mmCIF file of C-alpha atoms in Angstrom:
data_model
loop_
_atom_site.group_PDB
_atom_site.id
_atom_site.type_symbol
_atom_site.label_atom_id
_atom_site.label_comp_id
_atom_site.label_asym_id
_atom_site.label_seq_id
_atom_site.Cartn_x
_atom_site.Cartn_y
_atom_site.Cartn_z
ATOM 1 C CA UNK A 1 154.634 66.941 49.503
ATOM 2 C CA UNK A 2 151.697 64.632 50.039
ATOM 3 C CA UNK A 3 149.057 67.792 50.633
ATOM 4 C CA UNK A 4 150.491 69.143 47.101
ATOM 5 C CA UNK A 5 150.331 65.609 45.325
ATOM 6 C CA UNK A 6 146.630 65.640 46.712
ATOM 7 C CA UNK A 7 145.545 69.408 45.862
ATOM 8 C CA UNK A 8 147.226 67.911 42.455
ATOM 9 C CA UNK A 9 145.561 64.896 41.934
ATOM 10 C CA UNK A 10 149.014 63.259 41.470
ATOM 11 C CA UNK A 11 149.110 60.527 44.003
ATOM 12 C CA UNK A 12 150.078 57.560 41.895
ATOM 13 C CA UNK A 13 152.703 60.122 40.669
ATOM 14 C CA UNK A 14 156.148 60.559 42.994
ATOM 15 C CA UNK A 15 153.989 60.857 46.451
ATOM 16 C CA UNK A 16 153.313 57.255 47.581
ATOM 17 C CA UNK A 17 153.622 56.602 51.314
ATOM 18 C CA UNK A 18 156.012 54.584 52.593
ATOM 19 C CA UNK A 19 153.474 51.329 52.722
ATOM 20 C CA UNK A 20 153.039 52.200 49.293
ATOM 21 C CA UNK A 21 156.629 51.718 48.359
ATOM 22 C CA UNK A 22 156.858 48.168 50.558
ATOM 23 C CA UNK A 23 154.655 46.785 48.240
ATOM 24 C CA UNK A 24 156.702 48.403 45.727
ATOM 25 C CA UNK A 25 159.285 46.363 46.878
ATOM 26 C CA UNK A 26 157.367 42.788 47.585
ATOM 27 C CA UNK A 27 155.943 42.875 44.298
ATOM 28 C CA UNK A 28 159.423 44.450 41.954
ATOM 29 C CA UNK A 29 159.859 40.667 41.343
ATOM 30 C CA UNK A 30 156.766 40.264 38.790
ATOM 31 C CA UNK A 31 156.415 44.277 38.202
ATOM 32 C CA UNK A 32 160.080 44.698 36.633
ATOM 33 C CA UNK A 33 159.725 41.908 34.457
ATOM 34 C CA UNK A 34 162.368 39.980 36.649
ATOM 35 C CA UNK A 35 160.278 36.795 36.283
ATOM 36 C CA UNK A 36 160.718 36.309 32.579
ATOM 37 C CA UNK A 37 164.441 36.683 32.829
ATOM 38 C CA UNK A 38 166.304 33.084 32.898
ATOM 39 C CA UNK A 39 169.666 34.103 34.205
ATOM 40 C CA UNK A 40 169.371 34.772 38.337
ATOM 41 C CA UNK A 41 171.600 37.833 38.004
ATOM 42 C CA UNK A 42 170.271 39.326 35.484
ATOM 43 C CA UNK A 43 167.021 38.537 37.405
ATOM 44 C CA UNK A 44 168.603 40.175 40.689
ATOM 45 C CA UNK A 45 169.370 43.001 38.485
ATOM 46 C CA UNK A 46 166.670 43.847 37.014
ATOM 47 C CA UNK A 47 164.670 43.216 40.782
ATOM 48 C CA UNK A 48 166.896 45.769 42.089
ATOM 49 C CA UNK A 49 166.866 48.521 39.543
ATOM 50 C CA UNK A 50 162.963 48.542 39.341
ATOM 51 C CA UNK A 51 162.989 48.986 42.754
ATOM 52 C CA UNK A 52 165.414 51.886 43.156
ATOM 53 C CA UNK A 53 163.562 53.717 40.342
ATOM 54 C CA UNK A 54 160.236 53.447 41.688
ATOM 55 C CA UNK A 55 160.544 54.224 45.465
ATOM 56 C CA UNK A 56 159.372 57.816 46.461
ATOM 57 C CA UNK A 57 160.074 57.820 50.125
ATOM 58 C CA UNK A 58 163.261 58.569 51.974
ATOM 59 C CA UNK A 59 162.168 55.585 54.674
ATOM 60 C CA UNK A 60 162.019 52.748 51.836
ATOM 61 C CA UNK A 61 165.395 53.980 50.362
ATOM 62 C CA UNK A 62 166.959 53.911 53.563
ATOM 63 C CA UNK A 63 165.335 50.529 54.328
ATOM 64 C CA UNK A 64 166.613 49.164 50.729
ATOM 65 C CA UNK A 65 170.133 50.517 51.718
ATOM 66 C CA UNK A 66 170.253 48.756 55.177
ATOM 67 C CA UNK A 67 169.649 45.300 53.301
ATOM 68 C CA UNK A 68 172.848 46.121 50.727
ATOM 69 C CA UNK A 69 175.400 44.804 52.781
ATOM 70 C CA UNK A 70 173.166 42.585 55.046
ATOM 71 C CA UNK A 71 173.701 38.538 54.842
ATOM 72 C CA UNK A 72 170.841 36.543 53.805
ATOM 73 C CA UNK A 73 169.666 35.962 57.462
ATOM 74 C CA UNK A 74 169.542 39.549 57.997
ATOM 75 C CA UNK A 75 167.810 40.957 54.723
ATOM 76 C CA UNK A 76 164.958 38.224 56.182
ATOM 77 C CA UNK A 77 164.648 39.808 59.437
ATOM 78 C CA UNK A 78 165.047 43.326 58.467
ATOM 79 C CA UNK A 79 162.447 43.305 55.593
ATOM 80 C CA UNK A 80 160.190 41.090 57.170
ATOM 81 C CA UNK A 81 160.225 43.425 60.405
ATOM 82 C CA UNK A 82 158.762 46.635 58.166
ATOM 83 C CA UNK A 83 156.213 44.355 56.915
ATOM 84 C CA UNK A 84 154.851 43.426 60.108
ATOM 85 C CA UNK A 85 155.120 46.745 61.346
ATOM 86 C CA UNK A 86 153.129 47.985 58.655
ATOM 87 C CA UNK A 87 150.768 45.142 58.621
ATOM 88 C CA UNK A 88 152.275 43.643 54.957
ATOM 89 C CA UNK A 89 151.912 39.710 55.485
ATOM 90 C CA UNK A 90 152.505 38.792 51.828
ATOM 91 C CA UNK A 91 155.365 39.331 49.864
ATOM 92 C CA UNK A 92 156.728 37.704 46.785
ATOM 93 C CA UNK A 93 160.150 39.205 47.176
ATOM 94 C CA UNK A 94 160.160 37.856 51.370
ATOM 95 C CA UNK A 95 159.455 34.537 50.180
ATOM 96 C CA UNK A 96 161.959 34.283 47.173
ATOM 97 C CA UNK A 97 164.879 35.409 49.797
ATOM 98 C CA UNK A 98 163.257 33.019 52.076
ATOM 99 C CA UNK A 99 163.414 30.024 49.701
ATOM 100 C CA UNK A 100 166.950 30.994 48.601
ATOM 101 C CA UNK A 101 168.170 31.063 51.975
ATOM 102 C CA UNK A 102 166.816 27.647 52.594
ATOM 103 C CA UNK A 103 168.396 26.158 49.114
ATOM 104 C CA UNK A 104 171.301 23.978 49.934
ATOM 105 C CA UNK A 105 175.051 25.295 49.210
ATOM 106 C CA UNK A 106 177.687 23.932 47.092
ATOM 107 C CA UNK A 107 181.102 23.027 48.551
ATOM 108 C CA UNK A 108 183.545 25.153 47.275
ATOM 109 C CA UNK A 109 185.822 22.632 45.533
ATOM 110 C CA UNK A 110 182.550 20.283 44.247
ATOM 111 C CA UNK A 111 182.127 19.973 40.791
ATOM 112 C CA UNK A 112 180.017 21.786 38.942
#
């Protein structure tokens, strides 16, 4: 695919590489618009959708997937760990998870 999106002149078209679609992901925070949102669902939501529309490798999809079900500890250490291995220090998305996971909790039964 890459030697056709080449001989096409189509790179920024379908055939990134899979660096390509980490920054994809550390930067689907400000690219999807998620930052003007106010609700942090609908700001999740938004995140999330931009990023599963505009991946093109099998590798980042399967890296997105892992992180689904992962807690908050784990989506750290799994993201962060394709970064470094691909020589990605900065990501917005990294640090937002990073911040939330350092934001204290609320007791169940406080008040609201």
């Amino acid at each position: 695919m890459a030697q056709s999106c080449a001989l096409l002149g189509l790179a920024a078209v379908g055939c990134g590489s899979y660096k390509d679609d980490l920054h994809t992901i550390c930067d689907a925070y400000t690219l999807s618009g998620a930052r003007a949102t106010g609700n942090p669902s609908t700001k999740a939501t938004v995140t999330a959708r931009y990023i599963a529309d505009h991946l093109d490798t099998n590798e980042a999809k399967q890296l997105m997937g892992s992180l689904g079900m992962a807690s908050p500890e784990d989506k750290l250490r799994i993201l962060r760990a394709a970064l470094t291995k691909n020589g990605i220090d900065d990501c917005e998305l990294l640090d937002l998870w990073s911040t939330a996971a350092r934001a204290p909790t609320r007791p169940p039964d406080a008040e609201p």
